[in-house]
Structure formats: C-alpha cells, structure tokens
Short mmCIF file of C-alpha atoms and ligand atoms in Angstrom, two decimals:
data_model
loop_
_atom_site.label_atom_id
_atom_site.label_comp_id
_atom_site.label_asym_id
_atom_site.label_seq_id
_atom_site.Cartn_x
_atom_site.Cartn_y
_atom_site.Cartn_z
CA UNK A 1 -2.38 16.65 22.48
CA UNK A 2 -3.24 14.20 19.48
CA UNK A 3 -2.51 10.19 19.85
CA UNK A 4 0.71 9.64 18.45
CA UNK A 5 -1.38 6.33 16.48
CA UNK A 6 -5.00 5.86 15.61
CA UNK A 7 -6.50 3.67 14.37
CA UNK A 8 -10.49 4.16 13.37
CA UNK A 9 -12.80 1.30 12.11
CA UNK A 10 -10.01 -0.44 10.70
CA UNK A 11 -11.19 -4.11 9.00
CA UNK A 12 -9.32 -6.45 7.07
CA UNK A 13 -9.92 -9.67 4.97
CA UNK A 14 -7.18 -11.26 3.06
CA UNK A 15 -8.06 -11.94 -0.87
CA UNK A 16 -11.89 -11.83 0.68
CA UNK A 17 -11.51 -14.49 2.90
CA UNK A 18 -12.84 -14.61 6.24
CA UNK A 19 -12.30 -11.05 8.17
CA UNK A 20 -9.57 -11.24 10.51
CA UNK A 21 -9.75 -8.00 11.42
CA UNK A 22 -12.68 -6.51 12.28
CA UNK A 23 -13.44 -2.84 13.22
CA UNK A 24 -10.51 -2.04 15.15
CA UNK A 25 -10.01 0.77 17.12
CA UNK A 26 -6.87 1.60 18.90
CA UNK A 27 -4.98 4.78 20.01
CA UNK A 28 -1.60 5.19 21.18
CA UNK A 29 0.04 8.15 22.92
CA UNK A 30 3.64 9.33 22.34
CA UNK A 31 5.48 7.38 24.88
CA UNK A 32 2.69 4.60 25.57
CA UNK A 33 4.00 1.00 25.81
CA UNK A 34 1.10 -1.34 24.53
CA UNK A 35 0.95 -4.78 24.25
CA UNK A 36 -0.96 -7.16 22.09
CA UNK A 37 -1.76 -10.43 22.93
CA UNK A 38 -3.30 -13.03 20.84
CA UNK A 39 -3.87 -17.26 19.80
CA UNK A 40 -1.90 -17.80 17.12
CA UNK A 41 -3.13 -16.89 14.21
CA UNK A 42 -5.37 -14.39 15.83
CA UNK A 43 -4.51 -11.75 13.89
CA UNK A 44 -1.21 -9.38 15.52
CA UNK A 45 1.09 -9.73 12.58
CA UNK A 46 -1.20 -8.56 9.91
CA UNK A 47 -2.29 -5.67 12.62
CA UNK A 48 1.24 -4.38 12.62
CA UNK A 49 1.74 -5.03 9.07
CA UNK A 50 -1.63 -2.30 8.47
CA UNK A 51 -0.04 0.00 10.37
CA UNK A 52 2.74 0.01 8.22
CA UNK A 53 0.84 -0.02 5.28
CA UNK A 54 2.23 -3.24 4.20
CA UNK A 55 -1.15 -4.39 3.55
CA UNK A 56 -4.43 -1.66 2.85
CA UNK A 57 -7.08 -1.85 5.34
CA UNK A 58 -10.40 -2.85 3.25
CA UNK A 59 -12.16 -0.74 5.85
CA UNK A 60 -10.95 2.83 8.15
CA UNK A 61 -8.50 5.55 9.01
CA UNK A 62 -5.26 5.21 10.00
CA UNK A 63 -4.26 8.52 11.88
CA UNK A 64 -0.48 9.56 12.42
CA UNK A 65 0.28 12.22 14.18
CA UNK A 66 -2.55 14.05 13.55
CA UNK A 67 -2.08 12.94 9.66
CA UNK A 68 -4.82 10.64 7.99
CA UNK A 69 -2.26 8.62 5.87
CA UNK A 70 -4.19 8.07 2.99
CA UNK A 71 -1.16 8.64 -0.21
CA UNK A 72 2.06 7.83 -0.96
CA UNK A 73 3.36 10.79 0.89
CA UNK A 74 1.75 9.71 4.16
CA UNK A 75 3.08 6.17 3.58
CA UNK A 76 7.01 7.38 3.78
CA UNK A 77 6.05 9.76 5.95
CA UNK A 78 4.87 7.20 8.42
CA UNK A 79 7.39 4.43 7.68
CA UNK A 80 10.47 6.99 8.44
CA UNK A 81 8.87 7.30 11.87
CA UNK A 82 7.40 3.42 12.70
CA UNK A 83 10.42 1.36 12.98
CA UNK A 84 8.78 -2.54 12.78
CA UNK A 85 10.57 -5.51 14.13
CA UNK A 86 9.02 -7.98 11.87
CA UNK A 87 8.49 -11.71 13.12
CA UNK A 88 11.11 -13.15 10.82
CA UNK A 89 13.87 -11.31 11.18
CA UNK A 90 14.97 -12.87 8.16
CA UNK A 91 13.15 -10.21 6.57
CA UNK A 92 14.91 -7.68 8.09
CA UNK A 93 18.27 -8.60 7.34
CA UNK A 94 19.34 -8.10 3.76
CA UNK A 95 22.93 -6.37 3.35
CA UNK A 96 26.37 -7.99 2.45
CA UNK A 97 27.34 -7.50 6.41
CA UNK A 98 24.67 -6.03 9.23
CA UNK A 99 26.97 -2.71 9.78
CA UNK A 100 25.09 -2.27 6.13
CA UNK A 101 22.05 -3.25 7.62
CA UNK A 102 22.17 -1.40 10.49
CA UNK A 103 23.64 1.90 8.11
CA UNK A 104 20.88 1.50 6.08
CA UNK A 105 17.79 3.41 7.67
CA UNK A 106 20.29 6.22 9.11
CA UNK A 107 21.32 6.58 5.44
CA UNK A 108 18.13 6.74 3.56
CA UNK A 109 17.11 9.70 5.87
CA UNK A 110 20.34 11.56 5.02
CA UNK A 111 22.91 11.13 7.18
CA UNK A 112 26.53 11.30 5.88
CA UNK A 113 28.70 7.57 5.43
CA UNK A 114 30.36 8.67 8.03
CA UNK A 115 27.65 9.87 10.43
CA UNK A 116 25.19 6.43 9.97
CA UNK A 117 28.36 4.22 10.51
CA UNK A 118 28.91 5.91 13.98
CA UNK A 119 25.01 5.63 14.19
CA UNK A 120 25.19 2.10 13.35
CA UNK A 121 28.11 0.92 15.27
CA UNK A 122 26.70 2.68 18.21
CA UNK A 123 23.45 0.50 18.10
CA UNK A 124 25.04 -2.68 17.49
CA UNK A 125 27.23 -1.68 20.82
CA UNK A 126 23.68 -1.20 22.44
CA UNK A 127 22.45 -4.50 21.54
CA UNK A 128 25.58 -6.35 22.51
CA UNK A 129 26.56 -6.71 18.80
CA UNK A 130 29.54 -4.68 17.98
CA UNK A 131 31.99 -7.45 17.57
CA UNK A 132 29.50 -8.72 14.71
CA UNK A 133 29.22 -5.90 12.59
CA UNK A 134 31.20 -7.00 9.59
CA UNK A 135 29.40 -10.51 9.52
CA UNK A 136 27.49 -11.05 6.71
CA UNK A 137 23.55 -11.64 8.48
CA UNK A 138 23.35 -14.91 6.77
CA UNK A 139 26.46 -16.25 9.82
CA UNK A 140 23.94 -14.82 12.96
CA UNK A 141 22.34 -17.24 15.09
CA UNK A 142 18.48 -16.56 15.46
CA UNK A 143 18.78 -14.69 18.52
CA UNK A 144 21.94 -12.83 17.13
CA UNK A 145 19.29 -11.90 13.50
CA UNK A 146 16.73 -10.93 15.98
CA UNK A 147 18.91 -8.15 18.03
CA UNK A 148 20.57 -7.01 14.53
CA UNK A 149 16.86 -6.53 13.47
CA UNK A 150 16.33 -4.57 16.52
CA UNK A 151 19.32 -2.70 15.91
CA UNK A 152 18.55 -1.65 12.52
CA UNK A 153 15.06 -0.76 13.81
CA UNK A 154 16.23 1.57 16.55
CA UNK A 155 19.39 3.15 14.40
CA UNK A 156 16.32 5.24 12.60
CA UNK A 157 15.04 6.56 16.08
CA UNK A 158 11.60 6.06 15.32
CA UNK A 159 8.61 7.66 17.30
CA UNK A 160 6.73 4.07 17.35
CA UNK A 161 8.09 0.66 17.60
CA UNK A 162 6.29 -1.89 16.10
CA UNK A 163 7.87 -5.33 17.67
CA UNK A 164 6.33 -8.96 16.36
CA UNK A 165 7.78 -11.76 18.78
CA UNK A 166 10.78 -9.28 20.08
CA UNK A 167 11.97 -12.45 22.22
CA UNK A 168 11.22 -15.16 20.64
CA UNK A 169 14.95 -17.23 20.99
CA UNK A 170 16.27 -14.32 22.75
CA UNK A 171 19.25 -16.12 25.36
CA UNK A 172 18.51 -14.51 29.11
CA UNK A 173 21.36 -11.66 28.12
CA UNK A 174 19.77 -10.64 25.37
CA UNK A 175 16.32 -10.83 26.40
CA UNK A 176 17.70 -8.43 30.02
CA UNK A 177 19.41 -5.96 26.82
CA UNK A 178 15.78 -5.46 25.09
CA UNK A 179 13.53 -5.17 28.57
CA UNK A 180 16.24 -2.16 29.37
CA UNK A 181 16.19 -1.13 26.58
CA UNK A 182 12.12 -0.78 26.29
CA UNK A 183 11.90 0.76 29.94
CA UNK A 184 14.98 3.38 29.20
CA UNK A 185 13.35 4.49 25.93
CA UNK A 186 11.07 7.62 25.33
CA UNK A 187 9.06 6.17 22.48
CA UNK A 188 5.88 4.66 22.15
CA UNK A 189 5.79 1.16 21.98
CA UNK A 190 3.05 -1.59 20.79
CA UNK A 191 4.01 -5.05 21.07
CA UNK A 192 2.72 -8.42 19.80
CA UNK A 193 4.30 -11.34 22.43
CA UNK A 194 3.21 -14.27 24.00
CA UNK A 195 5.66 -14.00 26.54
CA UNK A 196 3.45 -12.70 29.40
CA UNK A 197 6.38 -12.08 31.93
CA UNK A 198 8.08 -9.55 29.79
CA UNK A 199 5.14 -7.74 28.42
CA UNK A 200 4.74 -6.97 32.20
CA UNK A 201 7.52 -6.08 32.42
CA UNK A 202 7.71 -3.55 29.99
CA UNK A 203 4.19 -2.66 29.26
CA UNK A 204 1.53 -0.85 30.81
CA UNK A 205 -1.65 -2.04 28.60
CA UNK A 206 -2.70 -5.09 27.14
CA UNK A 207 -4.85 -5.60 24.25
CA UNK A 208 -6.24 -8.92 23.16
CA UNK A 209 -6.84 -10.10 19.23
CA UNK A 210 -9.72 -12.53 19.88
CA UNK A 211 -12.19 -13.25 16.70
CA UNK A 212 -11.13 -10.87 14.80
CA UNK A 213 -11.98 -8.13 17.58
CA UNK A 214 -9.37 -5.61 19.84
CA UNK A 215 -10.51 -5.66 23.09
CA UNK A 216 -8.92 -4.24 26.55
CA UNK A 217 -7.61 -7.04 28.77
N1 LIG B 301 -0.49 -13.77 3.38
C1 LIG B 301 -1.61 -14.32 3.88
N2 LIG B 301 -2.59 -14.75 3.06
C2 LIG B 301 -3.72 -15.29 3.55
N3 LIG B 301 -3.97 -15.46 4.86
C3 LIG B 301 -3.03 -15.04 5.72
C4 LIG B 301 -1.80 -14.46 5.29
N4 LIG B 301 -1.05 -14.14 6.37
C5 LIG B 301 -1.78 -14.51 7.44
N5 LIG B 301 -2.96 -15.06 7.06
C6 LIG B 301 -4.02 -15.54 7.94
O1 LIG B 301 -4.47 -14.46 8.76
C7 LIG B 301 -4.69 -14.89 10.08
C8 LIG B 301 -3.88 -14.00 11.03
O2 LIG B 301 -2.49 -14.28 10.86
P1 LIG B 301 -1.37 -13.46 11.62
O3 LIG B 301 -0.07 -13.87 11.06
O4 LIG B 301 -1.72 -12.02 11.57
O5 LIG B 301 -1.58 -14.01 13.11
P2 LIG B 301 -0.70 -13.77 14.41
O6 LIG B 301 -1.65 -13.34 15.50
O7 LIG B 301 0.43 -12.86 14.12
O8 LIG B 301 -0.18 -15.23 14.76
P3 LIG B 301 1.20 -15.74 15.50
O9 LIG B 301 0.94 -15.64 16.99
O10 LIG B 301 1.32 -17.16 15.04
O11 LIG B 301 2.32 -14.88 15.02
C9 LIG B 301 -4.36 -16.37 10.13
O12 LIG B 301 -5.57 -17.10 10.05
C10 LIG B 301 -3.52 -16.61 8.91
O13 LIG B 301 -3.75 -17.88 8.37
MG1 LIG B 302 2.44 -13.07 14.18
#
C-alpha cells in the first residue's frame, strides 16, 4: 500500500534566506503517529505549514495518497483531508461563536446546517467543550482556544493530523482528553511538541529538525 504522506527532497528558504529546510524526506503511513521534535526555531512549524501548502517548497514532491500535489486541485484536495492544529490557535478561531467555528469545516464539505451542527456539537462534547459553544472564541482561555482548535480540526475527520504545540497550556484534564483522544483515533498523526512525556505517550516515532536536516531519533 502507498504512504498515506511523502515527502521527497523537500527544501525550503524563506525570501532566500538561510535554508531551514533542507532535503527532507519523510513518509507516513495511514494510521502512523509521528512525532517531531526540534530547538526552537528549528524548523517544525514551517514543516507542517509545507505540507499544507501554506508555503511552496523551493525544492521536491509532496506525495498524498499516491497524488503528487502539484495544482490547485491537489491543494483542496489535500487540505479537505490534513486537518492542522496550528501553533496559535488564534489563527484557528475566527467565527462570531466556536459552534461556527467548529460548523465550519463540516459545512464547506457539504453537510446540511443541520447535520454539521450535530457534527459540531458532538466534537465540542468530545473535547469537554459543549457548554462553550455559543461563546464567541475571543471569551476562551488559551487552553479553552486550543481544544476549540482541536475541535474544529477533528469535526472534518481528516486522514492526517497535523498538530503544532497540541499542549502547550493544556490544564491536566485537557491534556488526559487529547492523549485519549490520539491513542483512540484511527488516523495518522505527525506531531511537533516539546513535551517529551506525551509524545511517548502517544507516538511511536520520533523525528528530529536539527540544522535544517530530518533525521530518525
Ligand atoms: N514568516 C517568516 N519569515 C522569515 N523567517 C521565518 C518566518 N517564520 C519562521 N521563520 C524562521 O524560520 C525558522 C524556523 O521557524 P519555525 O517557526 O518553523 O520553527 P519551530 O521549529 O516551529 O520553532 P518553535 O519550537 O519555536 O515553534 C526560524 O529561524 C524562524 O526565524
Ligand atoms: Mg513552531
């Protein structure tokens, strides 16, 4: 069977700067739970943000289920199955209330008002956010932005999730939800953390981002 994810040769400079990514080669199967560690600065974040297609590598393939995504058909194509947790969830969060939010991805790929409101509500209840729902994002504590991110992530049931910093000012409740969560779920998984505990926990590989290079830990 194909990798769910590859990546070939993949090299990246931003405005040609220094590299800071440099011929990376990575694979992930359907299922796999990867992690990615990393210094600061090392590089993760603008790793998950190629894979998106959020940035253009300068350099190499990016292979998706079976697919070389290479136009703007591949692009949505991709991006309906990669949910990313981005770093800030600030990002994430844009709707008058996170039900909206959360609605959102179920939505765009054609679900009824009806249907992605059940969706929704359903993964906010899975998260430990129902009673939130009609809260505007801008009222959520961190932790509370991070979990609606997650939410709103995992309402699109993608094939892949793509998590920057998935605990970072998680409380010990939430941060038990997402480790269950991980371990219970069927999808692939690649995850950029420096908490070491939980990407044992919940991972089975580790990467490291270390000049620019991806090398097995
Ligand atoms: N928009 C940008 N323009 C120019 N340089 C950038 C930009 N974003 C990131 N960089 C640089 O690229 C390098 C990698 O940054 P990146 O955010 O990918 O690191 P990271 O491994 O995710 O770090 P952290 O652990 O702090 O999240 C850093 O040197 C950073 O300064
Ligand atoms: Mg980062």
């Amino acid at each position: 069977m194909n990798p769910l994810l590859e990546l070939q040769n993949i090299s990246f400079s931003y405005h040609e700067g220094k590299p800071v990514l440099k011929d990376i080669n990575l694979s992930i199967r359907y299922g796999e739970k990867l992690a990615i560690v990393g210094e600061n600065g090392s590089g993760k974040t603008t790793l998950f943000n190629l894979i998106v297609r959020i940035l253009e590598p300068d350099e190499g393939k990016i292979i998706f289920m079976g697919k070389t995504i290479n136009s703007k058909k591949g692009i949505a194509f991709l991006r309906e199955k990669v949910g990313f947790l981005f770093q800030d969830p600030e990002d994430q969060l844009f709707c008058p209330t996170l039900l909206e939010d959360v609605a959102f991805g179920p939505l765009n790929l054609g679900f009824s008002t009806s249907q992605a409101r059940e969706k929704a509500m359903d993964t906010l209840e899975l998260v430990g956010l129902k009673d939130l729902a009609g809260l505007p994002p801008y009222m959520l504590s961190e932790g509370q932005k991070r979990m609606g991110a997650l939410a709103a992530v995992l309402a699109m049931d993608p094939d892949l999730l793509l998590l920057d910093e998935p605990t970072s000012g998680l409380d010990e409740r939430a941060q038990a939800r997402l480790e269950q969560i991980l371990l219970e779920t069927g999808k692939a998984v690649l995850v950029a953390s420096h908490d070491k505990p939980f990407l044992a926990k919940c991972t089975s590989k580790s990467y490291i981002l270390s000049n620019g290079h991806l090398l097995l830990c």
